[in-house]
Amino acid sequence: MSGVHATARIGARDDGRGGTSLPVLESDGPLALRRTRSTAGEARVMLVGAMSGPLGGDRFAVEADVGSGARLHVGSAAATIALPGQAKDEAHYDVRLTVADGGELRWLPEQLISARGSDLFVTTRAELGADARLVLREEQVLGRVGEEPGRLTSRLTVRVAGRVVLDQELACGPGAPGGWDGPAVLAEYRAVGQLIVVRPEFREAPTEARNIGEHTRVMPLAGPAALVTAVAPDALRLRRALDEALADVDIR
């Protein structure tokens, strides 16, 4: 099979001294992981793309496993750009997250940009313990400035204590099911994002369904979780909308 195959892995554990250790920090191919300065017991890791892509036929994966009592924050150094490649196969980017009871993960990468001619399938799966905490952000930008997007399919699944609290899929761009750019989905907007916030406190005091601004919606999920969805004309305004929503919903 053509294309680059790479899997990067992060393992975070309570170090017993009020901090978080990283016994596993494995980069692979174009997926480079760098530990940055920790703050208040939270380990921080930056994902740095060592080459462009994913291109057609590439298969990338990032895995993060957070143990009980550990706190991990993962970001990325720059946006990920899905590009067409010599191979006509679709590219795949899989994110696999596991957070044990008492663990906390903040998964806050930069935007994913779907460039013209690309074909990318993104799968994000989060498996959480009953008392785990998660903040997960996804931002997708359809096309670079002045260009049409490629095809982008994104599936997000979140399970808490074995129970599915969210399982959704969105397909956009050429070849996607009709209506993705209609008034019921994205309309004229080309940046779409979402936040998943999982907190044990939501069992006793679930968040309320409401709008934050004109194009951002907060919805409680069937579990200790909340979903924020936003659309915007561009990446900058999408980030502002999601940052505002996160400040409103998140409980530290």
Short mmCIF file of C-alpha atoms in Angstrom, two decimals:
data_model
loop_
_atom_site.label_atom_id
_atom_site.label_comp_id
_atom_site.label_asym_id
_atom_site.label_seq_id
_atom_site.Cartn_x
_atom_site.Cartn_y
_atom_site.Cartn_z
CA MET A 1 0.00 0.00 0.00
CA SER A 2 1.35 3.44 -0.89
CA GLY A 3 1.82 6.35 1.48
CA VAL A 4 3.53 6.94 4.80
CA HIS A 5 2.44 4.99 7.89
CA ALA A 6 3.29 6.51 11.27
CA THR A 7 2.03 6.23 14.87
CA ALA A 8 3.07 8.53 17.72
CA ARG A 9 2.38 7.54 21.35
CA ILE A 10 2.09 9.42 24.63
CA GLY A 11 1.76 7.83 28.07
CA ALA A 12 1.14 10.07 31.11
CA ARG A 13 1.28 8.88 34.72
CA ASP A 14 1.01 10.37 38.19
CA ASP A 15 4.59 10.73 39.44
CA GLY A 16 3.60 10.53 43.13
CA ARG A 17 4.96 14.01 43.84
CA GLY A 18 2.05 16.11 42.61
CA GLY A 19 3.21 16.10 39.02
CA THR A 20 2.83 14.06 35.84
CA SER A 21 5.55 11.96 34.23
CA LEU A 22 5.73 10.87 30.61
CA PRO A 23 7.13 7.33 30.56
CA VAL A 24 6.04 7.01 26.94
CA LEU A 25 6.81 9.73 24.40
CA GLU A 26 7.36 8.05 21.05
CA SER A 27 7.62 10.05 17.84
CA ASP A 28 7.34 8.33 14.48
CA GLY A 29 8.14 9.58 10.98
CA PRO A 30 6.45 12.93 10.38
CA LEU A 31 4.83 12.92 13.84
CA ALA A 32 7.30 14.48 16.28
CA LEU A 33 6.39 14.89 19.97
CA ARG A 34 8.10 17.48 22.16
CA ARG A 35 7.65 17.93 25.89
CA THR A 36 7.29 21.58 26.91
CA ARG A 37 7.31 23.32 30.29
CA SER A 38 4.87 21.77 32.76
CA THR A 39 2.51 23.89 34.84
CA ALA A 40 0.75 23.09 38.14
CA GLY A 41 1.24 19.34 37.91
CA GLU A 42 0.17 19.17 34.27
CA ALA A 43 2.53 17.70 31.66
CA ARG A 44 2.49 19.48 28.31
CA VAL A 45 3.31 17.96 24.94
CA MET A 46 3.52 19.63 21.54
CA LEU A 47 2.92 17.70 18.31
CA VAL A 48 5.23 19.01 15.60
CA GLY A 49 4.72 17.96 11.99
CA ALA A 50 8.11 17.08 10.51
CA MET A 51 6.81 17.09 6.92
CA SER A 52 3.72 18.13 4.99
CA GLY A 53 0.64 16.05 4.89
CA PRO A 54 -1.22 13.84 5.36
CA LEU A 55 -1.11 13.15 1.64
CA GLY A 56 -3.17 10.66 -0.32
CA GLY A 57 -2.47 7.14 0.94
CA ASP A 58 -0.87 8.25 4.22
CA ARG A 59 -2.01 6.67 7.48
CA PHE A 60 -1.17 8.68 10.59
CA ALA A 61 -2.17 7.90 14.17
CA VAL A 62 -1.61 9.57 17.52
CA GLU A 63 -2.32 7.70 20.77
CA ALA A 64 -2.50 9.20 24.26
CA ASP A 65 -3.00 7.17 27.45
CA VAL A 66 -3.52 9.13 30.69
CA GLY A 67 -3.40 7.23 33.96
CA SER A 68 -5.23 7.90 37.22
CA GLY A 69 -4.09 11.14 38.85
CA ALA A 70 -2.16 12.29 35.78
CA ARG A 71 -2.87 15.51 33.91
CA LEU A 72 -1.86 15.98 30.28
CA HIS A 73 -2.20 18.90 27.88
CA VAL A 74 -1.53 18.22 24.18
CA GLY A 75 -1.32 20.91 21.51
CA SER A 76 0.23 21.22 18.07
CA ALA A 77 2.78 23.67 16.71
CA ALA A 78 0.85 24.51 13.54
CA ALA A 79 -2.23 23.64 11.55
CA THR A 80 -2.42 20.25 9.83
CA ILE A 81 -2.99 20.55 6.08
CA ALA A 82 -4.53 17.65 4.17
CA LEU A 83 -3.01 17.71 0.66
CA PRO A 84 -3.43 15.68 -2.51
CA GLY A 85 -0.65 13.22 -3.21
CA GLN A 86 0.56 11.04 -6.04
CA ALA A 87 -1.45 8.15 -4.62
CA LYS A 88 -5.16 8.32 -5.31
CA ASP A 89 -6.05 6.54 -2.07
CA GLU A 90 -7.70 8.51 0.73
CA ALA A 91 -5.53 9.48 3.67
CA HIS A 92 -6.36 8.49 7.26
CA TYR A 93 -5.61 10.30 10.52
CA ASP A 94 -6.61 8.42 13.67
CA VAL A 95 -6.59 9.85 17.19
CA ARG A 96 -7.00 7.36 20.04
CA LEU A 97 -7.38 8.75 23.55
CA THR A 98 -7.69 6.84 26.83
CA VAL A 99 -8.17 8.54 30.21
CA ALA A 100 -8.44 6.52 33.42
CA ASP A 101 -10.56 7.39 36.46
CA GLY A 102 -9.06 10.46 38.09
CA GLY A 103 -7.04 11.39 35.00
CA GLU A 104 -7.39 14.55 32.95
CA LEU A 105 -6.63 15.27 29.29
CA ARG A 106 -6.81 18.56 27.44
CA TRP A 107 -6.53 17.78 23.72
CA LEU A 108 -6.24 21.15 21.96
CA PRO A 109 -4.54 20.89 18.55
CA GLU A 110 -4.51 23.58 15.88
CA GLN A 111 -6.88 23.52 12.91
CA LEU A 112 -7.12 20.87 10.24
CA ILE A 113 -7.23 22.46 6.76
CA SER A 114 -8.70 20.49 3.88
CA ALA A 115 -6.87 21.68 0.73
CA ARG A 116 -8.32 21.32 -2.75
CA GLY A 117 -7.89 17.83 -4.20
CA SER A 118 -7.24 16.13 -0.85
CA ASP A 119 -9.26 13.21 0.54
CA LEU A 120 -8.92 12.66 4.28
CA PHE A 121 -10.79 10.50 6.79
CA VAL A 122 -10.25 11.55 10.41
CA THR A 123 -11.30 9.29 13.28
CA THR A 124 -11.14 10.39 16.92
CA ARG A 125 -12.00 7.92 19.67
CA ALA A 126 -11.92 8.78 23.36
CA GLU A 127 -12.38 6.10 26.06
CA LEU A 128 -12.84 7.59 29.53
CA GLY A 129 -13.20 6.22 33.02
CA ALA A 130 -16.26 7.19 35.03
CA ASP A 131 -14.47 10.04 36.82
CA ALA A 132 -12.11 11.10 34.05
CA ARG A 133 -11.91 14.65 32.73
CA LEU A 134 -11.56 15.69 29.11
CA VAL A 135 -11.49 18.83 27.02
CA LEU A 136 -11.24 17.99 23.33
CA ARG A 137 -11.26 20.53 20.51
CA GLU A 138 -11.68 19.89 16.80
CA GLU A 139 -11.46 22.66 14.20
CA GLN A 140 -11.82 22.05 10.49
CA VAL A 141 -11.28 24.63 7.76
CA LEU A 142 -12.61 23.79 4.30
CA GLY A 143 -10.08 25.06 1.79
CA ARG A 144 -7.25 27.53 2.02
CA VAL A 145 -7.94 31.18 1.22
CA GLY A 146 -9.72 31.48 -2.09
CA GLU A 147 -9.83 27.76 -2.92
CA GLU A 148 -12.41 25.01 -2.82
CA PRO A 149 -11.98 22.30 -0.16
CA GLY A 150 -10.98 18.72 -0.61
CA ARG A 151 -13.12 15.90 0.69
CA LEU A 152 -13.05 15.61 4.46
CA THR A 153 -14.83 13.00 6.56
CA SER A 154 -14.60 13.23 10.33
CA ARG A 155 -15.95 10.80 12.91
CA LEU A 156 -15.83 11.48 16.66
CA THR A 157 -16.73 8.89 19.30
CA VAL A 158 -16.61 9.44 23.06
CA ARG A 159 -17.34 6.74 25.64
CA VAL A 160 -17.52 7.24 29.40
CA ALA A 161 -17.37 4.12 31.61
CA GLY A 162 -18.12 2.04 28.51
CA ARG A 163 -21.19 4.06 27.57
CA VAL A 164 -21.33 5.98 24.31
CA VAL A 165 -22.09 9.66 24.97
CA LEU A 166 -21.30 10.90 21.45
CA ASP A 167 -20.89 9.24 18.07
CA GLN A 168 -21.15 11.57 15.11
CA GLU A 169 -19.80 11.91 11.59
CA LEU A 170 -19.55 14.87 9.24
CA ALA A 171 -18.58 14.67 5.56
CA CYS A 172 -17.81 17.78 3.50
CA GLY A 173 -16.42 18.66 0.09
CA PRO A 174 -16.58 17.03 -3.35
CA GLY A 175 -18.18 13.60 -3.23
CA ALA A 176 -19.71 14.10 0.21
CA PRO A 177 -23.45 13.46 0.62
CA GLY A 178 -25.56 16.32 -0.68
CA GLY A 179 -26.55 19.10 1.67
CA TRP A 180 -23.29 19.56 3.57
CA ASP A 181 -23.06 23.14 2.25
CA GLY A 182 -26.80 23.80 2.52
CA PRO A 183 -28.60 25.90 5.13
CA ALA A 184 -29.19 22.92 7.44
CA VAL A 185 -25.46 22.20 7.85
CA LEU A 186 -22.71 24.73 7.02
CA ALA A 187 -24.46 27.13 4.62
CA GLU A 188 -21.86 29.67 3.45
CA TYR A 189 -19.47 29.02 6.34
CA ARG A 190 -16.21 27.20 5.76
CA ALA A 191 -14.90 26.74 9.30
CA VAL A 192 -16.57 24.32 11.70
CA GLY A 193 -15.50 23.25 15.15
CA GLN A 194 -16.57 21.53 18.29
CA LEU A 195 -15.59 21.07 21.88
CA ILE A 196 -16.28 18.07 24.05
CA VAL A 197 -16.08 18.77 27.78
CA VAL A 198 -16.40 15.77 30.13
CA ARG A 199 -16.58 16.51 33.86
CA PRO A 200 -17.86 14.35 36.77
CA GLU A 201 -19.62 17.47 38.09
CA PHE A 202 -22.02 17.36 35.14
CA ARG A 203 -23.73 14.31 36.68
CA GLU A 204 -25.17 16.43 39.47
CA ALA A 205 -25.33 19.74 37.59
CA PRO A 206 -25.56 19.17 33.83
CA THR A 207 -24.89 22.11 31.58
CA GLU A 208 -27.90 23.80 30.01
CA ALA A 209 -28.63 23.92 26.28
CA ARG A 210 -28.01 27.46 25.08
CA ASN A 211 -26.47 29.66 22.43
CA ILE A 212 -23.23 31.51 22.99
CA GLY A 213 -23.08 34.18 20.35
CA GLU A 214 -24.83 33.88 17.02
CA HIS A 215 -23.36 30.64 15.67
CA THR A 216 -22.24 28.65 18.73
CA ARG A 217 -24.47 26.12 20.49
CA VAL A 218 -23.97 24.27 23.78
CA MET A 219 -25.77 20.96 24.23
CA PRO A 220 -25.73 18.59 27.24
CA LEU A 221 -25.01 14.97 26.36
CA ALA A 222 -26.44 11.79 27.88
CA GLY A 223 -23.61 11.51 30.41
CA PRO A 224 -21.29 13.84 32.36
CA ALA A 225 -20.48 15.74 29.18
CA ALA A 226 -21.31 18.75 27.05
CA LEU A 227 -20.92 19.37 23.32
CA VAL A 228 -20.20 22.80 21.84
CA THR A 229 -20.60 23.25 18.08
CA ALA A 230 -19.69 26.38 16.16
CA VAL A 231 -19.44 27.57 12.56
CA ALA A 232 -17.64 30.66 11.31
CA PRO A 233 -16.41 32.29 8.09
CA ASP A 234 -12.75 31.59 8.91
CA ALA A 235 -10.39 29.92 11.36
CA LEU A 236 -9.70 33.03 13.43
CA ARG A 237 -13.35 33.70 14.20
CA LEU A 238 -13.97 30.01 14.84
CA ARG A 239 -11.21 29.94 17.47
CA ARG A 240 -12.61 33.02 19.16
CA ALA A 241 -16.06 31.43 19.33
CA LEU A 242 -14.73 28.18 20.79
CA ASP A 243 -12.50 29.95 23.29
CA GLU A 244 -15.50 31.94 24.52
CA ALA A 245 -17.55 28.79 24.83
CA LEU A 246 -14.80 26.90 26.66
CA ALA A 247 -14.48 29.69 29.23
CA ASP A 248 -18.24 29.45 29.78
CA VAL A 249 -18.54 25.64 29.98
CA ASP A 250 -15.29 24.32 31.44
CA ILE A 251 -14.89 23.70 35.17
CA ARG A 252 -11.35 23.33 36.54
#
